[in-house]
Coordinates of N, CA, C and O in Angstrom, one line a residue:
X358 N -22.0 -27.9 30.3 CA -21.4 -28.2 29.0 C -21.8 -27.2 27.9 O -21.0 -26.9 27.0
X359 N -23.2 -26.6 28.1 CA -23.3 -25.3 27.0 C -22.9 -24.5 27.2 O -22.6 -23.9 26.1
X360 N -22.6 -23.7 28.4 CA -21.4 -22.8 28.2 C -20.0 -22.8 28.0 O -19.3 -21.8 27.9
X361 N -19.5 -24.4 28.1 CA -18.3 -24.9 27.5 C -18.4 -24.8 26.3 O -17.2 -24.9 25.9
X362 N -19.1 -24.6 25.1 CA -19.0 -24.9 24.0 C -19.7 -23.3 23.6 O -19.7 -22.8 22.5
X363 N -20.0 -23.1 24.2 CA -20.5 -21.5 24.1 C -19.1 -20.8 24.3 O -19.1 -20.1 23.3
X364 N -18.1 -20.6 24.9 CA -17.1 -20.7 24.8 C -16.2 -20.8 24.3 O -15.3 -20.0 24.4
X365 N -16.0 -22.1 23.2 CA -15.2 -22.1 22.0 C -16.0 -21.3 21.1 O -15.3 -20.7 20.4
X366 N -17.4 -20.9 20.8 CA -17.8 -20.4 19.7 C -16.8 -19.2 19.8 O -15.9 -18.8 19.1
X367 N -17.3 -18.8 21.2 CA -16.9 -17.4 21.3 C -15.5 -16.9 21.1 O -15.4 -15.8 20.8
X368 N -14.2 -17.7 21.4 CA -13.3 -17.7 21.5 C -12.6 -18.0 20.1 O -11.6 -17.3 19.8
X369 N -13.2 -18.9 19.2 CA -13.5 -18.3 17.9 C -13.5 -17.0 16.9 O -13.0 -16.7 15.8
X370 N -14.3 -16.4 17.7 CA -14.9 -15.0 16.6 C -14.1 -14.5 17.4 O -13.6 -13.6 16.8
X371 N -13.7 -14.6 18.8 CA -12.3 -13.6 18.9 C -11.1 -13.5 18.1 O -10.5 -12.7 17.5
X372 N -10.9 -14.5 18.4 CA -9.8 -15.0 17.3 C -9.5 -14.7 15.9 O -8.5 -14.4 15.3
X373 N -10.6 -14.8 15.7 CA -11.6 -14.4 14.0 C -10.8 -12.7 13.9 O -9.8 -12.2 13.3
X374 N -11.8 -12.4 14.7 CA -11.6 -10.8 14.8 C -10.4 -10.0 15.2 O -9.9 -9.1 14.6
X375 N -10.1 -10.5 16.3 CA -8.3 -9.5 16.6 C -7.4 -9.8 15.4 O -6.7 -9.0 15.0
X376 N -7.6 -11.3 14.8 CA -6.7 -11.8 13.3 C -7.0 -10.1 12.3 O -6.2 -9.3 11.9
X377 N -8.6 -10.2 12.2 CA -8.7 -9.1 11.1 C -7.9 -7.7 11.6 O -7.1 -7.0 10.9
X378 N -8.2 -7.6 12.7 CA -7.7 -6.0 13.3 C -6.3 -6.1 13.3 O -5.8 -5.0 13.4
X379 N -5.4 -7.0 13.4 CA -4.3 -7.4 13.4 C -3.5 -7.1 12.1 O -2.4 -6.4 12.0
X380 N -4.1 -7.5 11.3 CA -3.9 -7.2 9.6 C -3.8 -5.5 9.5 O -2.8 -4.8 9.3
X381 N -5.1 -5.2 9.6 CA -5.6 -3.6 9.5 C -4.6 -3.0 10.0 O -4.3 -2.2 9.1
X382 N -3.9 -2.8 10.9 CA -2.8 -2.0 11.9 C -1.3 -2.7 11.3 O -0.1 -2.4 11.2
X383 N -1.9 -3.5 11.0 CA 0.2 -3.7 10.2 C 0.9 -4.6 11.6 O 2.1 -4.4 11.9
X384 N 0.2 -5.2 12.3 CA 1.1 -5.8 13.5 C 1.1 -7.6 13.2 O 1.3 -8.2 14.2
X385 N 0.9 -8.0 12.4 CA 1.0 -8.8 12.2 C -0.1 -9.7 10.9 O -0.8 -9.0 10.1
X386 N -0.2 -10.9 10.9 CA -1.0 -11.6 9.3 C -1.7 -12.8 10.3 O -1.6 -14.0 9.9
X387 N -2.1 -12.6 11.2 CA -2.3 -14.0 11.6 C -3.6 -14.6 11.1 O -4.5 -13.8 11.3
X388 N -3.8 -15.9 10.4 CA -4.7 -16.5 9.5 C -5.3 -17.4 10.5 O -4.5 -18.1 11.2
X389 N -6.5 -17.4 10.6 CA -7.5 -18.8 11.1 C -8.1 -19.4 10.7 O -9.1 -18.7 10.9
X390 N -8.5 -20.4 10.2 CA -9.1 -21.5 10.1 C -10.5 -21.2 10.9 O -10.5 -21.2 12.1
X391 N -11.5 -21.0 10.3 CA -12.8 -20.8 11.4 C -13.4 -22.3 11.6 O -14.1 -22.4 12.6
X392 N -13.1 -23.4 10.7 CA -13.6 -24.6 10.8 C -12.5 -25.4 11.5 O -12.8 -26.6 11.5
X393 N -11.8 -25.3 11.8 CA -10.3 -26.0 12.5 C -11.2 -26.0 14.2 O -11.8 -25.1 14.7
X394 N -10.9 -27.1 14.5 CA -11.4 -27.4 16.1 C -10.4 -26.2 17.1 O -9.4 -25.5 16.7
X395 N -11.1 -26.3 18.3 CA -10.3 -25.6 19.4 C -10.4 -26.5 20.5 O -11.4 -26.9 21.1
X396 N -8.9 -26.8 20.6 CA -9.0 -27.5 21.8 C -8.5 -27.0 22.8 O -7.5 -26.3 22.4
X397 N -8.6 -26.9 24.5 CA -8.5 -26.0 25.2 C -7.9 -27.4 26.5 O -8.3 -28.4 27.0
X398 N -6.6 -26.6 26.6 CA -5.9 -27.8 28.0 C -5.5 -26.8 29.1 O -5.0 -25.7 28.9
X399 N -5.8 -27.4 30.4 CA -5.5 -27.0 31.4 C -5.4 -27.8 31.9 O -5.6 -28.9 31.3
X400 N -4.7 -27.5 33.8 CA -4.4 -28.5 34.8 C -5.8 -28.5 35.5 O -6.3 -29.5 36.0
X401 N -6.3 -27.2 35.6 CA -7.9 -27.2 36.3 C -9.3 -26.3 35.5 O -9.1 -25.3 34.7
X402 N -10.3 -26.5 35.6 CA -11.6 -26.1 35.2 C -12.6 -25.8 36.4 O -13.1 -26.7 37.1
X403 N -12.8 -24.3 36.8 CA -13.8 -24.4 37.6 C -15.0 -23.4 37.0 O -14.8 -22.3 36.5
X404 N -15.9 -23.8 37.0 CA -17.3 -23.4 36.5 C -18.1 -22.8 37.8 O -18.4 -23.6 38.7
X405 N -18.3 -21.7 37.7 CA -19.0 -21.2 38.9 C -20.5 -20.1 37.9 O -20.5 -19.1 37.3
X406 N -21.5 -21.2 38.2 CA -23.0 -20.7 37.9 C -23.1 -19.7 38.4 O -22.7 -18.9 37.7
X407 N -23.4 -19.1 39.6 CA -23.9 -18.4 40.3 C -23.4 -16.5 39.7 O -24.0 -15.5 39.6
X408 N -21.8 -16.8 39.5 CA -21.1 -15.7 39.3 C -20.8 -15.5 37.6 O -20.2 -14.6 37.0
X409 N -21.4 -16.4 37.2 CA -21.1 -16.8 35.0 C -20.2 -16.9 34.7 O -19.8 -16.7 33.6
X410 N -19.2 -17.6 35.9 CA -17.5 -17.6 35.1 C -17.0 -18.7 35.1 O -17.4 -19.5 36.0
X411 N -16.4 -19.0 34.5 CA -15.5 -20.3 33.7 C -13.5 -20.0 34.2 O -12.8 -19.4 33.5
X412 N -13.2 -20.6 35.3 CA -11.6 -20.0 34.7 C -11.2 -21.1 34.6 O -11.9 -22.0 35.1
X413 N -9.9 -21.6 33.8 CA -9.2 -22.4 33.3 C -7.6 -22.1 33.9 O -7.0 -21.0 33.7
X414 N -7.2 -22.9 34.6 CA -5.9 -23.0 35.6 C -4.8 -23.7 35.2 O -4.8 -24.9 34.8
X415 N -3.3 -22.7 35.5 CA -2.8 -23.8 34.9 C -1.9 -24.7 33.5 O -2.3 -25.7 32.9
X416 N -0.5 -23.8 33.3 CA -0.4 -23.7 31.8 C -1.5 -24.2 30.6 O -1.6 -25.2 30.0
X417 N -2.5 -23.0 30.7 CA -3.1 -22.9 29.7 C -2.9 -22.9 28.6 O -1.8 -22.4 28.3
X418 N -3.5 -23.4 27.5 CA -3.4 -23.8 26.0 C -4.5 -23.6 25.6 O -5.2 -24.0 26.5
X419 N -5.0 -23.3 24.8 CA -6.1 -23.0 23.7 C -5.3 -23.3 22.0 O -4.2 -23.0 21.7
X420 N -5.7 -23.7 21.6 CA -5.2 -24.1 20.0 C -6.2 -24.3 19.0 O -7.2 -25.0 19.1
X421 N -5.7 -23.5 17.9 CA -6.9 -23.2 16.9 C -6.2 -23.5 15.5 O -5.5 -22.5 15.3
X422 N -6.0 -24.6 14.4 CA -5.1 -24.9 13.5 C -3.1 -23.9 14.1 O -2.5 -24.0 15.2
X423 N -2.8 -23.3 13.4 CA -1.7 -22.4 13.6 C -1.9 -21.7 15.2 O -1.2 -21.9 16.2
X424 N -2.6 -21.1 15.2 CA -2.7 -20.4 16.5 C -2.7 -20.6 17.6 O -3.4 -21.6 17.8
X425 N -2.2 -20.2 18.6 CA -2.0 -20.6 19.7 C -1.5 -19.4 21.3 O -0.6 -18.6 21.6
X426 N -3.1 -20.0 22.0 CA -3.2 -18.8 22.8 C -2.5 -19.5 24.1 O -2.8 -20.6 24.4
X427 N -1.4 -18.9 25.2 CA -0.8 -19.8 26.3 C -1.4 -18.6 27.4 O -1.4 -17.4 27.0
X428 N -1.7 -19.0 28.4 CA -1.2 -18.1 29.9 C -1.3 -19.0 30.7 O -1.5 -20.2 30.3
X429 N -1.3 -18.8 32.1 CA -1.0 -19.3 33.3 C -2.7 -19.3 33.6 O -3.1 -20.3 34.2
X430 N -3.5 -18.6 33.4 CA -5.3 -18.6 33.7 C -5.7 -17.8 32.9 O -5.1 -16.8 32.5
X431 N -7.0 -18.3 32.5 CA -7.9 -17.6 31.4 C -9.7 -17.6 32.1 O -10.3 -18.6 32.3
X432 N -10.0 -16.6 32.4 CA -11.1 -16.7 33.0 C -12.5 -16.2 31.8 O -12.3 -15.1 31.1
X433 N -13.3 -16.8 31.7 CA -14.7 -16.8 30.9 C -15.5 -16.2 31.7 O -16.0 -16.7 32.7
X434 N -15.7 -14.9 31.3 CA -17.0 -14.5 31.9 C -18.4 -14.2 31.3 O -18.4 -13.7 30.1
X435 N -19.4 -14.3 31.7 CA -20.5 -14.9 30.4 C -21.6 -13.4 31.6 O -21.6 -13.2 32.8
X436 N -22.6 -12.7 30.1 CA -23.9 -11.8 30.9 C -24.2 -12.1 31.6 O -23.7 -13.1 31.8
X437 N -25.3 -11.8 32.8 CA -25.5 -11.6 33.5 C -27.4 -12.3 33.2 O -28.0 -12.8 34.1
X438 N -27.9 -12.0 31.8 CA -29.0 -12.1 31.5 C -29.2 -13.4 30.3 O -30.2 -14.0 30.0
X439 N -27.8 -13.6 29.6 CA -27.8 -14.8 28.9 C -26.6 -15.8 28.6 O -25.7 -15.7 29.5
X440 N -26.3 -16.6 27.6 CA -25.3 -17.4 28.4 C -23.8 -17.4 27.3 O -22.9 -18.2 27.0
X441 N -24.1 -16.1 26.9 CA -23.5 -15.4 25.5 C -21.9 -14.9 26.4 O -22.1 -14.3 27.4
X442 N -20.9 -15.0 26.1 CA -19.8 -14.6 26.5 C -19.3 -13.0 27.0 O -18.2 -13.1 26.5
X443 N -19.3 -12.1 27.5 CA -18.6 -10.6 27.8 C -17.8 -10.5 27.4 O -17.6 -9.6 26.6
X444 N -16.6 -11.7 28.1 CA -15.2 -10.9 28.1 C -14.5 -12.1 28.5 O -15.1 -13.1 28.9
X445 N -13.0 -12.0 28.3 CA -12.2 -13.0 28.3 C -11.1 -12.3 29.0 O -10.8 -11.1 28.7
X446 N -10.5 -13.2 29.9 CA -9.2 -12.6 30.6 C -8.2 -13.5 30.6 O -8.5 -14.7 30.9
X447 N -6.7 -13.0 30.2 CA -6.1 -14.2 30.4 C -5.0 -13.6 31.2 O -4.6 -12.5 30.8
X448 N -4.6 -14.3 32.3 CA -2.9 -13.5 32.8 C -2.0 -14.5 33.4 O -2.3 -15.5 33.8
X449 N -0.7 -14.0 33.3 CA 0.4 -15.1 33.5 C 0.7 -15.4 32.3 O 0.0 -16.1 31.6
X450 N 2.1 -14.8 32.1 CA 2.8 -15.1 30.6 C 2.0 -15.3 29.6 O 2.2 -16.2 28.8
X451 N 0.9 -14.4 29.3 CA 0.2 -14.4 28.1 C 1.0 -14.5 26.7 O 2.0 -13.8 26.7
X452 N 1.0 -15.2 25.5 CA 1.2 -15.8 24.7 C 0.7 -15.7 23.4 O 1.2 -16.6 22.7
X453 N -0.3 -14.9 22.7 CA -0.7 -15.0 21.3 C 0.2 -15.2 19.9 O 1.1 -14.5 19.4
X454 N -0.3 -16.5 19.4 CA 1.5 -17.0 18.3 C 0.8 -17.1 17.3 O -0.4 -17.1 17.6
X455 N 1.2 -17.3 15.9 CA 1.2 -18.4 14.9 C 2.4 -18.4 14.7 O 3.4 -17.9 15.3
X456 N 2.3 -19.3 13.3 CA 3.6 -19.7 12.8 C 4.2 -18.5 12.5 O 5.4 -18.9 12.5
X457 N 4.2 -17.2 12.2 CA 5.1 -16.1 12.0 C 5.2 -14.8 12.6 O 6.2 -14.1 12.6
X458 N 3.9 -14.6 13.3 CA 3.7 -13.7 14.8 C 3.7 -13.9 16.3 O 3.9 -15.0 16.9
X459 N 3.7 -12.8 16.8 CA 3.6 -13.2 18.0 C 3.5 -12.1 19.1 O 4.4 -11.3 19.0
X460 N 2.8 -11.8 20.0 CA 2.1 -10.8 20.8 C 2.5 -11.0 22.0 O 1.7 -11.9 22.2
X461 N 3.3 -11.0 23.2 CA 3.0 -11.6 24.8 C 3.0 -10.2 25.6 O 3.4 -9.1 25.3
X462 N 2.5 -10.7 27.0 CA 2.2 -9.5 27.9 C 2.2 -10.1 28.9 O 2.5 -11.3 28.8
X463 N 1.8 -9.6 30.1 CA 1.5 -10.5 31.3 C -0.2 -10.5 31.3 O -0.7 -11.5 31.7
X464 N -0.6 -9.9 31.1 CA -2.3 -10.0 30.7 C -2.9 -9.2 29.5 O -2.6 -8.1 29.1
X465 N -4.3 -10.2 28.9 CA -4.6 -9.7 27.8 C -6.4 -9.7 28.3 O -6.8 -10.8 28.8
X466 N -7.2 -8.6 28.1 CA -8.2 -8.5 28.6 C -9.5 -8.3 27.5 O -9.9 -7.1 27.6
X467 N -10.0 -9.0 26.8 CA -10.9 -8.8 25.9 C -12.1 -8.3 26.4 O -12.7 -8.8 27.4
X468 N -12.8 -7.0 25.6 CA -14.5 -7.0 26.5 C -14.9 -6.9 25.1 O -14.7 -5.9 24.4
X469 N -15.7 -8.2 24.6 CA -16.2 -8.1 24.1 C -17.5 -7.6 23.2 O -17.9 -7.7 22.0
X470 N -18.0 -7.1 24.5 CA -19.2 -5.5 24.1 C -18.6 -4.0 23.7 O -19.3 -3.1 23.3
X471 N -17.3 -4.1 23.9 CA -16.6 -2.7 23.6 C -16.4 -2.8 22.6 O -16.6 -1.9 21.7
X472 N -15.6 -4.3 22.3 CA -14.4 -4.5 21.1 C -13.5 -4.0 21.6 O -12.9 -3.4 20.7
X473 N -12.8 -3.7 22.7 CA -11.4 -3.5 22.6 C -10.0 -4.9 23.5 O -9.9 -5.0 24.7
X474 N -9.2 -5.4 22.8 CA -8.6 -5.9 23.7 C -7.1 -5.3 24.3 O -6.2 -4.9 23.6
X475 N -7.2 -5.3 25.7 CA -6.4 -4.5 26.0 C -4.9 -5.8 26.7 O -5.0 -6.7 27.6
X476 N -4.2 -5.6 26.2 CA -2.8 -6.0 26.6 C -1.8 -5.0 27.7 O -1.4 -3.9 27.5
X477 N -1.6 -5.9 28.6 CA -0.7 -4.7 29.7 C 0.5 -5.9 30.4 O 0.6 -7.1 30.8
X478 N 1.2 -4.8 30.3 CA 2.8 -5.3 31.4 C 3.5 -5.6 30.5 O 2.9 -6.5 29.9
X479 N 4.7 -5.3 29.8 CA 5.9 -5.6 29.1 C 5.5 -6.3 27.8 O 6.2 -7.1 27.3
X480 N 4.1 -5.8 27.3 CA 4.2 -5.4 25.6 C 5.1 -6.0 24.8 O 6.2 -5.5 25.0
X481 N 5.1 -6.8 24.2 CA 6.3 -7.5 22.7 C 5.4 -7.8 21.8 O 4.8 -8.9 21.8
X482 N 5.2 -7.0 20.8 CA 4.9 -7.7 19.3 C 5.8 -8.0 18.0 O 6.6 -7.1 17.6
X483 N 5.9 -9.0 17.6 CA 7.1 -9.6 16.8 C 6.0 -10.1 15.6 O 5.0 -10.7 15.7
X484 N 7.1 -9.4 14.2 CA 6.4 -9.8 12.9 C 7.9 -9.5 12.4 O 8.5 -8.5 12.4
X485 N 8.2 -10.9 11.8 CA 9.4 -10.6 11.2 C 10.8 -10.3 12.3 O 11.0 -10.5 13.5
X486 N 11.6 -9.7 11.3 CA 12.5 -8.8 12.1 C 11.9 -7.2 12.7 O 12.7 -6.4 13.2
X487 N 10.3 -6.9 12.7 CA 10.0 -5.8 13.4 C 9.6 -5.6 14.8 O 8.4 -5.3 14.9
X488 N 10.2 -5.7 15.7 CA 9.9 -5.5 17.0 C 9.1 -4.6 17.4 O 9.4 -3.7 16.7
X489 N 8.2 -4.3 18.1 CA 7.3 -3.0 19.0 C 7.1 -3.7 20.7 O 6.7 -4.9 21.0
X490 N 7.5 -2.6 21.7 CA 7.7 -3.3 23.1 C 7.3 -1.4 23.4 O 7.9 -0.4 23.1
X491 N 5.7 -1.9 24.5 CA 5.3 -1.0 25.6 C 4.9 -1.8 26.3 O 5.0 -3.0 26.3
X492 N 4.1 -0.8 27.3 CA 3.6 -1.3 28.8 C 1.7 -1.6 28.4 O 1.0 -2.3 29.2
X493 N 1.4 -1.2 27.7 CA 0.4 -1.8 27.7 C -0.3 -1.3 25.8 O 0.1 -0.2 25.4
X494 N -1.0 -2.0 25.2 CA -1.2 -1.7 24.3 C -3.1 -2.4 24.0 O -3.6 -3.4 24.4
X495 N -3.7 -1.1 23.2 CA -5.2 -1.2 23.6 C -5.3 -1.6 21.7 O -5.0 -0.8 20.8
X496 N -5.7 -2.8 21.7 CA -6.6 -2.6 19.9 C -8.2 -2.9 20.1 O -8.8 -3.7 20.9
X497 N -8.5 -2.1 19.2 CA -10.1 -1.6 19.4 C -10.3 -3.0 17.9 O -10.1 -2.7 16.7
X498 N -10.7 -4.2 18.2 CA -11.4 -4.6 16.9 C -12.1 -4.6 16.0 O -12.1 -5.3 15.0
X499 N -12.9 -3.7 16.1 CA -14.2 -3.4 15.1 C -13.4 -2.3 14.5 O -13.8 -2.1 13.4
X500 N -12.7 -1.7 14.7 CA -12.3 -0.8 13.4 C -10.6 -0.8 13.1 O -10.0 -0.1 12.2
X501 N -10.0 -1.9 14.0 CA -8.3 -1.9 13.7 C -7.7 -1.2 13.9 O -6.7 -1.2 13.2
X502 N -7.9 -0.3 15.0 CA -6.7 0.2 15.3 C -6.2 0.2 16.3 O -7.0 -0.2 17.2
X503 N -4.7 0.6 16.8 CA -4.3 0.6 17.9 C -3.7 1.3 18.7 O -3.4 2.3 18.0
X504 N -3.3 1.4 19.8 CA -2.7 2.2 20.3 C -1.8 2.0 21.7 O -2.4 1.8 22.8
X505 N -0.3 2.2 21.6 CA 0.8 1.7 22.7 C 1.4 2.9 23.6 O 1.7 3.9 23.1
X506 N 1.5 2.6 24.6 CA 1.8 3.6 25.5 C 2.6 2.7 26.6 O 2.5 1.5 26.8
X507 N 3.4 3.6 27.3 CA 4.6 3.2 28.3 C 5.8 3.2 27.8 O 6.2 2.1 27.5
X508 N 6.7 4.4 27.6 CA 7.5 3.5 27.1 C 7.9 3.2 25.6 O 8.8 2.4 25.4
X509 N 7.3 3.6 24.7 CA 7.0 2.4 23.2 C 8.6 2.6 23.1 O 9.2 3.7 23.2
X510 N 9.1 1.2 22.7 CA 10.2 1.1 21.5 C 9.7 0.3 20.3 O 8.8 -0.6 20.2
X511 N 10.7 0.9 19.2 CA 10.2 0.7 17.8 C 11.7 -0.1 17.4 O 12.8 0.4 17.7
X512 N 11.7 -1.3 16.7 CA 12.9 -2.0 15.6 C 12.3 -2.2 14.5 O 11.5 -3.1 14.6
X513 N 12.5 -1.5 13.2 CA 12.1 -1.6 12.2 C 13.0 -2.3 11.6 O 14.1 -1.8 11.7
X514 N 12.8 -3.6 10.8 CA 13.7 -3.7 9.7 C 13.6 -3.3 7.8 O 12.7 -3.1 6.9
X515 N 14.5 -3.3 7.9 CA 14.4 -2.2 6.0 C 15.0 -3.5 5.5 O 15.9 -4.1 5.9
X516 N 14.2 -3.7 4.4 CA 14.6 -4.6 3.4 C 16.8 -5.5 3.9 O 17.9 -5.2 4.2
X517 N 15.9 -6.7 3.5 CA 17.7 -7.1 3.5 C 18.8 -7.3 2.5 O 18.5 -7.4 1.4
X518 N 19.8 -7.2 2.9 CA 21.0 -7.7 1.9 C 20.8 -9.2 1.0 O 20.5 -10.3 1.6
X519 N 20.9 -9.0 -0.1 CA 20.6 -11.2 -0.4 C 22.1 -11.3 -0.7 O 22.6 -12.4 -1.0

């Protein structure tokens, strides 16, 4: 149960954080709530001590006020020496939303000793009418920025007609 809850902290300050780096790069505004509960639904939970991992099976859901993380599996992997989080993996129709953004890939791989989360397989970020679609796209959190490769297409929209 404490690294269940070790877990939401952590998934939290991710949250927290790609929101900020998200802003910084112009890819989107997404706002969190740091006191807003996280509730986390799957069809399975397996906890394996031995190896420090947590995966979650299973149209996955995570939900944070507005936000809303979906894949098909999200696996928790926690040090080796304490019971503090690494890295987070999610794949199968990955999903990052709020109410006015939106990020998907086929997997999204956080290491959270690097700061970088890396997104790969058919890339879509949507803010507005601005589209951006590669094959894999790397944002480094601790300093915001990013970077897309495969491929990039760009849809910019310019101001509209009223």
């Amino acid at each position: 149960m404490f690294r269940f809850l070790a877990f939401c902290m952590t998934l939290l300050a991710l949250v927290s954080t790609a929101a900020s780096a998200q802003t910084q790069i112009d890819l989107g505004a997404l706002v969190v709530d740091p006191s807003a509960a996280i509730e986390v639904t799957s069809q399975t939970l397996s906890v394996d001590q031995d190896t420090g991992t947590a995966v979650f099976e299973g149209d996955v859901l995570v939900i944070q006020g507005d936000l809303r993380l979906s894949a098909q599996r999200v696996e928790v992997v926690y040090g080796s020496d304490t019971a503090e989080i690494v890295r987070l993996i999610a794949t199968g129709d990955v999903l990052l939303a709020n109410t006015q953004d939106a990020a998907e890939a086929d997997s999204a791989d956080y290491d959270i000793t690097t700061g970088l989360l890396t997104l790969t397989g058919d890339v879509l970020v949507t803010q507005g009418g601005t589209v951006i679609s590669a094959q894999s796209m790397v944002v480094n959190v601790t300093d915001g920025t990013a970077t897309m490769q495969g491929r990039v297409r760009t849809m910019l929209q310019q101001g509209g007609t009223e």
